[in-house]
Amino acid sequence: MVSADQVRLLTVICAANRQAALRDVWAALENLLPIDALWTAYADKDGMHLLSVQVSEEVRSRVQDAAAVAGQDPDEYVKQSLLDAIARDQADTAARLNTVLDRLVAEFAPEQITAAAARRIAPQAGVATARG
């Protein structure tokens, strides 16, 4: 199935495990489509998705060197690096939001902020408001 914007493809494959499934998809599609990354659509029992990205030998070597310095295997090093980057991004987003909210709270009453947010969010989310 192809996404509406035609940039994502969903495929189902029968394999012994998730790693084998990703490997099989790479083998089947890498010469047919320009693929940047593959990931599992459903999380495992720990809530984690599997991400597969093909990298050059130079990048692989740099990752292996950095992992060795950190005392981790390369897969764990990449996983932790991604989790750290996501955490930093979430913290940055929360800090920006708090800064904006601080300015709003200093100038407007809470009910004004809530009403304005509801007007802005409801049409985008397809949620009906009390006024229509």
mmCIF file of C-alpha atoms in Angstrom:
data_model
loop_
_atom_site.group_PDB
_atom_site.id
_atom_site.type_symbol
_atom_site.label_atom_id
_atom_site.label_comp_id
_atom_site.label_asym_id
_atom_site.label_seq_id
_atom_site.Cartn_x
_atom_site.Cartn_y
_atom_site.Cartn_z
ATOM 1 C CA MET A 1 0.000 0.000 0.000
ATOM 2 C CA VAL A 2 1.377 3.451 -0.927
ATOM 3 C CA SER A 3 0.665 6.535 1.203
ATOM 4 C CA ALA A 4 -1.502 9.347 -0.156
ATOM 5 C CA ASP A 5 1.568 11.560 -0.636
ATOM 6 C CA GLN A 6 3.283 8.649 -2.439
ATOM 7 C CA VAL A 7 6.447 8.789 -0.333
ATOM 8 C CA ARG A 8 5.810 5.828 1.987
ATOM 9 C CA LEU A 9 5.187 2.202 1.113
ATOM 10 C CA LEU A 10 3.702 -0.364 3.478
ATOM 11 C CA THR A 11 4.623 -3.955 2.794
ATOM 12 C CA VAL A 12 3.900 -7.155 4.666
ATOM 13 C CA ILE A 13 6.418 -9.963 4.602
ATOM 14 C CA CYS A 14 6.549 -13.363 6.246
ATOM 15 C CA ALA A 15 9.863 -13.954 8.015
ATOM 16 C CA ALA A 16 11.319 -15.723 11.027
ATOM 17 C CA ASN A 17 11.792 -12.436 12.904
ATOM 18 C CA ARG A 18 11.764 -8.659 12.435
ATOM 19 C CA GLN A 19 15.439 -8.441 11.484
ATOM 20 C CA ALA A 20 14.994 -11.104 8.812
ATOM 21 C CA ALA A 21 11.894 -9.326 7.504
ATOM 22 C CA LEU A 22 13.797 -6.047 7.091
ATOM 23 C CA ARG A 23 16.703 -7.838 5.443
ATOM 24 C CA ASP A 24 14.310 -9.531 2.993
ATOM 25 C CA VAL A 25 12.580 -6.243 2.149
ATOM 26 C CA TRP A 26 15.949 -4.566 1.494
ATOM 27 C CA ALA A 27 16.888 -7.443 -0.813
ATOM 28 C CA ALA A 28 13.583 -7.301 -2.678
ATOM 29 C CA LEU A 29 13.304 -3.525 -3.100
ATOM 30 C CA GLU A 30 16.739 -1.899 -2.954
ATOM 31 C CA ASN A 31 17.243 -2.068 -6.727
ATOM 32 C CA LEU A 32 13.642 -1.111 -7.529
ATOM 33 C CA LEU A 33 13.012 1.939 -5.334
ATOM 34 C CA PRO A 34 15.095 4.739 -3.813
ATOM 35 C CA ILE A 35 14.879 3.655 -0.155
ATOM 36 C CA ASP A 36 16.414 5.724 2.655
ATOM 37 C CA ALA A 37 15.225 3.678 5.600
ATOM 38 C CA LEU A 38 12.948 0.845 6.616
ATOM 39 C CA TRP A 39 11.200 0.499 9.943
ATOM 40 C CA THR A 40 8.696 -1.821 11.515
ATOM 41 C CA ALA A 41 5.115 -0.574 11.523
ATOM 42 C CA TYR A 42 4.296 -2.153 14.878
ATOM 43 C CA ALA A 43 6.232 -1.909 18.104
ATOM 44 C CA ASP A 44 7.571 -4.978 19.860
ATOM 45 C CA LYS A 45 6.555 -6.017 23.389
ATOM 46 C CA ASP A 46 8.850 -3.298 24.801
ATOM 47 C CA GLY A 47 7.256 -0.582 22.653
ATOM 48 C CA MET A 48 10.275 -0.326 20.356
ATOM 49 C CA HIS A 49 10.300 -0.147 16.566
ATOM 50 C CA LEU A 50 13.126 -1.566 14.491
ATOM 51 C CA LEU A 51 14.839 0.923 12.166
ATOM 52 C CA SER A 52 17.092 -0.172 9.316
ATOM 53 C CA VAL A 53 19.260 2.371 7.517
ATOM 54 C CA GLN A 54 21.925 1.484 4.989
ATOM 55 C CA VAL A 55 25.138 3.450 5.531
ATOM 56 C CA SER A 56 28.457 3.726 3.760
ATOM 57 C CA GLU A 57 31.529 1.861 4.980
ATOM 58 C CA GLU A 58 32.966 5.205 6.171
ATOM 59 C CA VAL A 59 29.930 5.892 8.361
ATOM 60 C CA ARG A 60 29.885 2.289 9.612
ATOM 61 C CA SER A 61 33.551 2.616 10.581
ATOM 62 C CA ARG A 62 32.962 5.905 12.441
ATOM 63 C CA VAL A 63 30.028 4.382 14.321
ATOM 64 C CA GLN A 64 32.103 1.341 15.272
ATOM 65 C CA ASP A 65 34.921 3.589 16.520
ATOM 66 C CA ALA A 66 32.554 5.782 18.552
ATOM 67 C CA ALA A 67 30.834 2.695 19.980
ATOM 68 C CA ALA A 68 34.174 1.221 21.006
ATOM 69 C CA VAL A 69 35.106 4.453 22.803
ATOM 70 C CA ALA A 70 31.732 4.366 24.585
ATOM 71 C CA GLY A 71 32.169 0.673 25.443
ATOM 72 C CA GLN A 72 29.031 -0.355 23.536
ATOM 73 C CA ASP A 73 28.316 -2.505 20.542
ATOM 74 C CA PRO A 74 27.504 -0.441 17.418
ATOM 75 C CA ASP A 75 23.778 -1.304 17.376
ATOM 76 C CA GLU A 76 23.340 -0.318 21.025
ATOM 77 C CA TYR A 77 25.383 2.849 20.455
ATOM 78 C CA VAL A 78 23.166 3.926 17.535
ATOM 79 C CA LYS A 79 20.020 3.049 19.490
ATOM 80 C CA GLN A 80 21.147 5.084 22.498
ATOM 81 C CA SER A 81 22.246 7.978 20.284
ATOM 82 C CA LEU A 82 18.803 8.069 18.649
ATOM 83 C CA LEU A 83 17.016 7.874 22.001
ATOM 84 C CA ASP A 84 19.230 10.694 23.346
ATOM 85 C CA ALA A 85 18.523 12.842 20.276
ATOM 86 C CA ILE A 86 14.776 12.260 20.628
ATOM 87 C CA ALA A 87 14.924 13.158 24.330
ATOM 88 C CA ARG A 88 16.855 16.351 23.535
ATOM 89 C CA ASP A 89 14.326 17.295 20.864
ATOM 90 C CA GLN A 90 11.417 16.669 23.230
ATOM 91 C CA ALA A 91 13.092 18.747 25.952
ATOM 92 C CA ASP A 92 13.768 21.590 23.484
ATOM 93 C CA THR A 93 10.149 21.488 22.311
ATOM 94 C CA ALA A 94 8.861 21.540 25.895
ATOM 95 C CA ALA A 95 11.148 24.476 26.748
ATOM 96 C CA ARG A 96 9.950 26.467 23.705
ATOM 97 C CA LEU A 97 6.342 25.720 24.553
ATOM 98 C CA ASN A 98 6.848 26.801 28.167
ATOM 99 C CA THR A 99 8.448 30.057 27.026
ATOM 100 C CA VAL A 100 5.484 30.826 24.774
ATOM 101 C CA LEU A 101 2.993 29.832 27.462
ATOM 102 C CA ASP A 102 4.758 32.051 30.016
ATOM 103 C CA ARG A 103 4.292 35.020 27.676
ATOM 104 C CA LEU A 104 0.630 34.137 27.088
ATOM 105 C CA VAL A 105 -0.146 33.653 30.782
ATOM 106 C CA ALA A 106 1.454 37.003 31.571
ATOM 107 C CA GLU A 107 -0.847 38.781 29.110
ATOM 108 C CA PHE A 108 -4.108 36.792 28.982
ATOM 109 C CA ALA A 109 -6.506 35.063 31.368
ATOM 110 C CA PRO A 110 -6.410 31.236 31.398
ATOM 111 C CA GLU A 111 -9.936 30.995 29.953
ATOM 112 C CA GLN A 112 -8.923 33.244 27.036
ATOM 113 C CA ILE A 113 -5.941 31.042 26.274
ATOM 114 C CA THR A 114 -8.027 27.864 26.530
ATOM 115 C CA ALA A 115 -10.797 29.255 24.285
ATOM 116 C CA ALA A 116 -8.290 30.427 21.677
ATOM 117 C CA ALA A 117 -6.521 27.057 21.738
ATOM 118 C CA ALA A 118 -9.842 25.214 21.354
ATOM 119 C CA ARG A 119 -10.787 27.358 18.354
ATOM 120 C CA ARG A 120 -7.430 26.691 16.736
ATOM 121 C CA ILE A 121 -7.256 22.954 17.456
ATOM 122 C CA ALA A 122 -10.859 21.822 16.900
ATOM 123 C CA PRO A 123 -11.119 22.493 13.139
ATOM 124 C CA GLN A 124 -7.724 20.876 12.489
ATOM 125 C CA ALA A 125 -8.556 17.778 14.491
ATOM 126 C CA GLY A 126 -12.041 17.493 13.019
ATOM 127 C CA VAL A 127 -13.605 17.891 16.456
ATOM 128 C CA ALA A 128 -16.900 19.719 16.747
ATOM 129 C CA THR A 129 -16.960 22.658 19.137
ATOM 130 C CA ALA A 130 -19.881 23.768 21.320
ATOM 131 C CA ARG A 131 -20.494 26.645 18.897
ATOM 132 C CA GLY A 132 -20.593 24.473 15.809
#
